[in-house]
Coordinates of C-alpha atoms in Angstrom, one line a residue:
M16 CA 0.0 0.0 0.0
N17 CA 1.6 3.2 -1.2
V18 CA -0.2 5.4 1.2
M19 CA 2.5 8.1 1.5
S20 CA 3.2 8.2 -2.2
D21 CA -0.5 8.5 -3.0
M22 CA -0.9 11.2 -0.4
R23 CA 1.9 13.3 -1.9
K24 CA 0.2 12.9 -5.4
F25 CA -3.1 13.9 -4.0
L26 CA -1.6 17.1 -2.3
H27 CA 0.2 18.0 -5.5
V28 CA -2.9 17.9 -7.7
Q29 CA -3.9 21.4 -8.6
G30 CA -7.2 22.3 -7.0
A31 CA -7.3 19.2 -4.8
S32 CA -6.6 21.3 -1.6
L33 CA -9.5 23.7 -2.5
L34 CA -11.8 20.8 -3.0
L35 CA -10.7 19.4 0.3
L36 CA -11.3 22.6 2.1
A37 CA -14.7 23.1 0.5
L38 CA -15.8 19.6 1.7
F39 CA -14.2 20.4 5.1
C40 CA -16.3 23.6 5.5
Y41 CA -19.4 21.7 4.3
G42 CA -18.8 19.2 7.0
I43 CA -18.5 21.9 9.6
G44 CA -21.8 23.3 8.6
L45 CA -23.5 19.8 8.8
G46 CA -21.8 18.9 12.1
I47 CA -22.7 22.0 14.0
L48 CA -26.4 21.5 13.6
A49 CA -26.7 17.7 13.2
P50 CA -26.8 16.4 16.8
M51 CA -28.9 19.5 18.0
N52 CA -31.5 19.7 15.2
S53 CA -34.1 17.5 16.6
V54 CA -33.4 18.7 20.1
Y55 CA -33.9 22.3 18.9
L56 CA -37.3 21.6 17.4
S57 CA -38.3 19.6 20.6
D58 CA -37.0 22.1 23.3
S59 CA -36.9 25.5 21.7
L60 CA -40.1 25.3 19.6
G61 CA -41.9 22.7 21.8
L62 CA -42.8 20.5 18.8
S63 CA -44.2 16.9 19.3
K64 CA -42.4 13.7 18.1
G65 CA -44.8 13.5 15.2
Q66 CA -44.3 17.1 14.2
I67 CA -40.5 16.8 14.3
V68 CA -40.7 13.7 12.1
S69 CA -43.1 15.4 9.7
I70 CA -40.6 18.4 9.3
F71 CA -37.7 16.1 8.6
S72 CA -39.8 13.8 6.2
I73 CA -41.3 16.6 4.1
S74 CA -38.1 18.5 3.6
L75 CA -36.4 15.2 2.8
V76 CA -38.9 14.3 0.1
L77 CA -38.2 17.6 -1.5
N78 CA -34.5 17.0 -1.1
M79 CA -34.8 13.6 -2.8
I80 CA -36.9 14.9 -5.7
M81 CA -34.4 17.7 -6.3
T82 CA -31.3 15.5 -6.1
I83 CA -32.5 12.7 -8.5
M84 CA -34.0 15.2 -11.0
V85 CA -30.8 17.2 -11.1
G86 CA -28.7 14.0 -11.2
L87 CA -30.6 12.8 -14.3
V88 CA -29.7 15.9 -16.3
S89 CA -26.5 17.1 -14.7
D90 CA -24.2 15.0 -17.1
R91 CA -25.7 17.1 -19.9
I92 CA -24.9 20.4 -18.0
K93 CA -21.4 21.7 -18.6
S94 CA -20.9 23.4 -15.2
K95 CA -21.8 21.4 -12.1
K96 CA -20.1 24.2 -10.1
R97 CA -23.0 26.6 -10.9
L98 CA -25.5 24.1 -9.7
A99 CA -23.7 23.7 -6.3
I100 CA -23.3 27.5 -5.9
M101 CA -27.0 28.1 -6.5
A102 CA -27.9 25.3 -4.1
A103 CA -25.5 26.6 -1.3
A104 CA -27.0 30.2 -1.7
L105 CA -30.5 28.7 -1.3
C106 CA -29.5 26.8 1.8
L107 CA -28.3 30.0 3.4
V108 CA -31.7 31.7 2.8
G109 CA -33.5 28.7 4.3
L110 CA -31.3 28.8 7.4
I111 CA -32.3 32.4 7.9
V112 CA -36.0 31.5 7.8
Y113 CA -35.3 28.4 10.1
M114 CA -33.4 30.6 12.6
R115 CA -36.5 32.9 13.0
A116 CA -39.0 30.1 13.2
T117 CA -41.5 30.3 16.1
T118 CA -44.2 27.7 14.9
Y119 CA -44.4 24.5 13.3
G120 CA -45.2 26.1 9.9
T121 CA -42.3 28.5 9.9
A122 CA -39.9 25.8 11.0
L123 CA -41.2 23.5 8.2
A124 CA -40.7 26.3 5.6
G125 CA -37.2 27.1 6.9
M126 CA -36.1 23.5 6.9
C127 CA -37.6 22.8 3.3
I128 CA -35.7 25.7 1.9
A129 CA -32.5 25.0 3.7
S130 CA -32.3 21.2 3.1
A131 CA -34.0 20.7 -0.3
P132 CA -30.9 21.7 -2.2
S133 CA -28.4 20.1 0.2
G134 CA -28.3 16.7 -1.5
L135 CA -27.6 18.4 -4.8
I136 CA -24.6 20.1 -3.2
M137 CA -23.0 16.8 -2.1
G138 CA -23.8 14.9 -5.3
Q139 CA -22.3 17.6 -7.5
L140 CA -19.3 18.2 -5.3
F141 CA -18.3 14.5 -5.6
A142 CA -19.1 14.5 -9.3
M143 CA -16.9 17.6 -9.8
S144 CA -14.1 15.9 -7.7
R145 CA -14.2 12.7 -9.7
N146 CA -14.1 14.6 -13.0
H147 CA -11.1 16.6 -11.5
F148 CA -9.1 13.6 -10.6
Q149 CA -9.9 11.5 -13.7
R150 CA -8.5 14.4 -15.8
I151 CA -5.4 15.2 -13.7
A152 CA -4.5 12.2 -11.6
P153 CA -6.5 9.1 -12.9
E154 CA -4.3 6.7 -10.9
I155 CA -5.5 8.0 -7.5
V156 CA -9.2 8.7 -8.4
E157 CA -10.7 6.2 -5.9
I158 CA -8.5 6.9 -2.9
G159 CA -8.7 10.7 -3.7
Q160 CA -12.5 10.4 -3.5
I161 CA -12.2 8.7 -0.1
W162 CA -9.7 11.3 1.3
L163 CA -12.2 14.1 0.2
R164 CA -15.0 12.2 1.9
A165 CA -12.7 11.9 5.0
G166 CA -12.1 15.7 4.8
L167 CA -15.9 16.2 5.1
S168 CA -15.9 13.8 8.0
V169 CA -13.1 15.8 9.8
G170 CA -15.0 18.9 9.2
F171 CA -18.1 17.2 10.6
F172 CA -16.1 16.3 13.7
I173 CA -14.9 19.9 14.1
G174 CA -18.5 21.0 13.6
L175 CA -19.7 18.6 16.4
L176 CA -17.2 20.2 18.9
L177 CA -18.1 23.7 17.8
G178 CA -21.8 22.8 18.0
A179 CA -21.6 21.6 21.6
N180 CA -19.6 24.6 22.7
L181 CA -21.8 27.1 20.8
Y182 CA -24.8 25.5 22.5
L183 CA -23.2 26.0 26.0
L184 CA -22.2 29.5 25.2
A185 CA -25.0 30.9 23.1
D186 CA -27.8 28.3 23.1
F187 CA -29.5 27.1 19.9
K188 CA -29.1 30.5 18.2
G189 CA -25.3 30.2 18.4
V190 CA -25.6 26.8 16.9
L191 CA -27.6 28.1 14.0
W192 CA -25.2 31.0 13.3
G193 CA -22.3 28.5 13.2
N194 CA -24.2 26.4 10.7
M195 CA -24.7 29.5 8.5
A196 CA -21.0 30.3 8.7
G197 CA -20.0 26.8 7.4
Y198 CA -22.3 27.1 4.4
G199 CA -21.0 30.7 3.8
M200 CA -17.4 29.4 3.6
L201 CA -18.4 26.7 1.2
L202 CA -20.1 29.2 -1.1
L203 CA -17.0 31.4 -1.2
L204 CA -14.7 28.5 -1.9
L205 CA -17.0 27.3 -4.7
L206 CA -16.8 30.7 -6.3
W207 CA -12.9 30.3 -6.2
Y208 CA -12.7 26.8 -7.5
K209 CA -11.8 26.1 -11.1
E210 CA -14.0 23.2 -12.5
H211 CA -12.7 20.5 -14.8
E212 CA -14.7 18.8 -17.5
A213 CA -15.3 15.1 -17.5
V214 CA -13.0 12.7 -19.4
V215 CA -15.2 11.4 -22.1
D216 CA -12.9 9.0 -23.9
A217 CA -12.1 6.8 -20.8
E218 CA -11.6 3.1 -21.6
S219 CA -14.9 1.2 -21.6
G220 CA -15.5 -0.9 -18.5
A221 CA -12.0 -0.4 -16.9
G222 CA -12.3 0.2 -13.2
G223 CA -16.1 0.0 -13.3
E224 CA -18.5 -2.2 -11.4
A225 CA -21.3 -4.3 -12.8
F226 CA -24.8 -2.9 -12.0
S227 CA -26.3 -4.8 -9.1
L228 CA -29.8 -3.9 -8.0
I229 CA -29.7 -6.3 -5.0
M230 CA -26.5 -4.6 -3.7
L231 CA -28.1 -1.2 -4.0
F232 CA -30.9 -2.6 -1.9
A233 CA -28.4 -3.9 0.7
L234 CA -26.8 -0.4 0.8
L235 CA -30.3 1.1 1.3
L236 CA -30.9 -1.2 4.3
L237 CA -27.5 -0.2 5.9
S238 CA -28.3 3.5 5.2
C239 CA -31.8 3.1 6.8
A240 CA -30.1 1.8 9.9
D241 CA -27.7 4.7 10.0
A242 CA -30.6 7.2 9.5
I243 CA -32.5 5.8 12.5
R244 CA -29.3 6.4 14.6
G245 CA -28.8 9.9 13.3
L246 CA -32.2 11.1 14.2
Y247 CA -33.0 9.2 17.3
L248 CA -29.7 8.6 19.1
P249 CA -29.5 12.3 20.2
L250 CA -33.0 12.0 21.7
V251 CA -32.3 8.7 23.3
V252 CA -29.1 10.1 24.9
K253 CA -31.0 13.2 26.1
D254 CA -33.7 11.0 27.6
L255 CA -31.2 8.6 29.3
F256 CA -28.6 11.0 30.5
G257 CA -30.4 14.4 30.6
K258 CA -27.6 16.3 28.7
P259 CA -28.1 17.0 25.0
E260 CA -24.6 18.1 24.5
L261 CA -23.3 14.7 25.3
M262 CA -24.4 13.6 21.8
S263 CA -21.9 15.9 20.2
Y264 CA -19.0 14.3 22.3
I265 CA -20.2 10.8 21.5
W266 CA -20.3 11.7 17.8
S267 CA -16.9 13.3 18.1
V268 CA -15.3 10.0 19.3
Q269 CA -16.7 8.4 16.2
A270 CA -15.4 11.0 13.8
V271 CA -11.9 11.0 15.3
F272 CA -11.3 7.5 13.7
E273 CA -12.9 8.2 10.3
L274 CA -9.8 9.5 8.5
L275 CA -7.8 6.5 9.5
F276 CA -10.6 4.0 8.8
M277 CA -11.6 5.6 5.5
T278 CA -8.0 5.2 4.3
L279 CA -7.7 1.7 5.4
A280 CA -11.0 0.8 4.0
G281 CA -10.2 2.4 0.6
Y282 CA -7.0 0.3 0.3
W283 CA -8.7 -2.9 1.6
S284 CA -11.5 -2.5 -1.0
A285 CA -8.9 -2.2 -3.8
R286 CA -7.3 -5.4 -2.6
Y287 CA -10.1 -7.5 -1.2
G288 CA -13.1 -6.1 -3.2
S289 CA -15.7 -3.4 -2.1
R290 CA -18.4 -5.9 -1.2
N291 CA -16.2 -7.8 1.2
V292 CA -15.3 -4.5 3.0
I293 CA -18.9 -3.4 3.1
W294 CA -19.9 -6.7 4.7
L295 CA -17.1 -6.3 7.3
G296 CA -18.3 -2.7 8.0
G297 CA -21.8 -4.1 8.7
I298 CA -20.5 -6.3 11.4
G299 CA -19.3 -3.1 13.2
A300 CA -22.7 -1.7 12.9
L301 CA -24.3 -4.9 14.2
L302 CA -22.3 -4.8 17.4
T303 CA -22.9 -1.1 17.9
Y304 CA -26.7 -1.4 17.6
T305 CA -26.7 -4.4 20.0
A306 CA -25.1 -2.1 22.6
Y307 CA -27.4 0.8 21.9
A308 CA -30.5 -1.5 22.2
F309 CA -29.7 -3.5 25.3
S310 CA -27.5 -1.1 27.3
S311 CA -28.0 2.2 29.1
S312 CA -24.3 2.6 30.0
L313 CA -22.8 6.0 28.9
I314 CA -19.3 4.4 29.0
L315 CA -20.4 1.6 26.6
F316 CA -22.0 4.2 24.3
F317 CA -18.6 5.8 24.0
L318 CA -16.6 2.5 23.7
V319 CA -18.6 1.2 20.7
Q320 CA -18.0 4.4 18.7
P321 CA -14.8 3.2 16.9
L322 CA -16.7 0.2 15.6
Y323 CA -19.4 2.4 14.3
S324 CA -16.9 4.7 12.9
F325 CA -15.5 1.9 10.8
F326 CA -19.0 1.2 9.5
V327 CA -19.6 4.9 8.6
S328 CA -16.2 5.1 6.9
V329 CA -17.2 2.1 4.7
L330 CA -20.7 3.3 4.1
Y331 CA -19.8 6.9 3.1
G332 CA -16.4 6.1 1.5
V333 CA -16.2 2.6 -0.1
A334 CA -19.9 2.3 -0.8
M335 CA -20.0 5.7 -2.4
G336 CA -17.2 4.8 -4.8
Y337 CA -18.8 1.4 -5.5
V338 CA -22.1 3.1 -6.6
Q339 CA -20.2 5.7 -8.6
R340 CA -18.3 3.0 -10.5
M341 CA -21.6 1.4 -11.6
F342 CA -22.1 4.5 -13.7
K343 CA -18.5 5.3 -14.5
H344 CA -19.3 7.4 -17.6
R345 CA -22.1 9.4 -15.9
T346 CA -20.4 10.9 -12.8
G347 CA -23.2 13.3 -12.0
F348 CA -25.9 10.7 -12.1
G349 CA -23.7 8.1 -10.1
S350 CA -23.0 10.6 -7.4
S351 CA -26.6 11.8 -7.2
L352 CA -27.8 8.2 -7.1
Y353 CA -25.8 7.4 -4.0
V354 CA -27.0 10.6 -2.3
F355 CA -30.5 9.6 -3.4
I356 CA -30.2 6.2 -1.8
S357 CA -28.9 7.8 1.5
Q358 CA -31.9 10.2 1.3
S359 CA -34.4 7.4 0.7
A360 CA -33.0 5.4 3.5
T361 CA -33.3 8.5 5.8
F362 CA -36.9 8.9 4.9
I363 CA -37.6 5.2 5.6
G364 CA -35.5 5.4 8.8
Y365 CA -37.6 8.3 10.1
M366 CA -40.8 6.4 9.7
C367 CA -39.9 3.1 11.3
P368 CA -39.5 4.2 15.0
L369 CA -42.9 6.0 15.0
F370 CA -44.4 2.6 16.0
I371 CA -42.4 2.7 19.3
A372 CA -43.6 5.1 21.9
G373 CA -41.2 7.7 23.4
Y374 CA -37.4 7.6 22.9
S375 CA -36.5 4.1 24.4
P376 CA -33.3 2.3 23.5
T377 CA -35.7 -0.3 22.1
I378 CA -35.8 1.9 18.9
F379 CA -32.4 0.4 18.0
V380 CA -33.8 -3.1 17.6
I381 CA -35.1 -1.9 14.2
P382 CA -31.6 -0.9 12.8
L383 CA -30.2 -4.1 14.3
L384 CA -32.7 -6.1 12.2
L385 CA -32.1 -4.0 9.1
V386 CA -28.2 -4.5 9.3
T387 CA -28.8 -8.3 9.9
V388 CA -30.9 -8.6 6.7
S389 CA -28.3 -6.5 4.7
L390 CA -25.5 -8.6 5.9
G391 CA -27.4 -11.7 4.7
V392 CA -28.0 -10.2 1.3
I393 CA -24.4 -9.1 0.8
G394 CA -23.1 -12.4 2.0
G395 CA -25.3 -14.1 -0.5
V396 CA -24.0 -12.0 -3.3
I397 CA -20.3 -12.6 -2.3
G398 CA -21.1 -16.4 -2.0
R399 CA -22.7 -16.5 -5.4
E400 CA -19.7 -14.6 -7.0
K401 CA -17.3 -17.2 -5.4
W402 CA -19.3 -20.0 -6.7
K403 CA -19.4 -18.7 -10.2
G404 CA -15.7 -18.1 -10.0
R405 CA -15.1 -21.8 -9.1
R406 CA -17.3 -23.0 -11.8
Q407 CA -15.6 -20.9 -14.4
A408 CA -12.1 -22.2 -13.1
L409 CA -13.3 -25.8 -13.4
H410 CA -14.4 -25.3 -17.0
V411 CA -11.0 -23.7 -18.1

């Protein structure tokens, strides 16, 4: 594994540092608000569980529609940068509305405006980055994508720490202002960035993945499990331990390991195959959800975070590249499809725990089951591929 050599190549690619900084700032914007969002709607606005879920769900449906519609046409649009700039500006407008919300209706309006374009931002950023590296440094496209995704995670980690401290210093208003600052920096960096066009004459099939609907379904299940955790773990932690800021610190422990684990997972996927690494990451999620569902120990909640960090590294790094390679010559659509799968999973994940009263740890039995089914599906695909390989070897 030529990690240091690849890292030097990455850092010397013109424009790579700007892309990395843009994703870092985007991660800060996401991380500042993520652990506090549902708590803000519950404590500051006094909304019920059903109202909170409806706000997230309605805004998410709009996000999904915008993401996939833009993804379908983005490969015919010369400048993906302009799409991302317009989306970031619209998010800032939505955050201003959200910050001034006093009722369910105004909170819904602000969330819809702020979040509807956000999937477009991430999809187009990674489409731009893949085009960028395919043109300038094609030998490190996959690991470069993973390091950019790791940069977003590091920004998310910094945002978590900032969010917790802003909450202690300036309550939820400070958290929202910090969220706006992250998006503002992203907008400025996008204006500065020089976009590169896609490579249209890449060799057919090289470095690609065969389309697999069943693997997309398995990734959907894993993403559903992660979505349930993302929305409900902050509320469960608050209910169990009485301190909402604890969630930022728990999430921070996870994020600390993501740069290391994303790098390892990226090289492992190149050596052992993406499906095998995705299956291994699912085992980490399985152990974590078992601890969440059947324990109320704060220490254990912290201890299992490295396991979950590996799962997240695989889900957001290796799995993203895996889906993109299914559509190697349609970078905009491939990136948008991955984001759309994550959004669809989030929508389904928001709905599942409504059948469980309150914010009990029992909620995490649902993601535990989803991960178990997904592991079975992925294991079946891996086993079938090995069986086919043996049959072909016998016929040679």
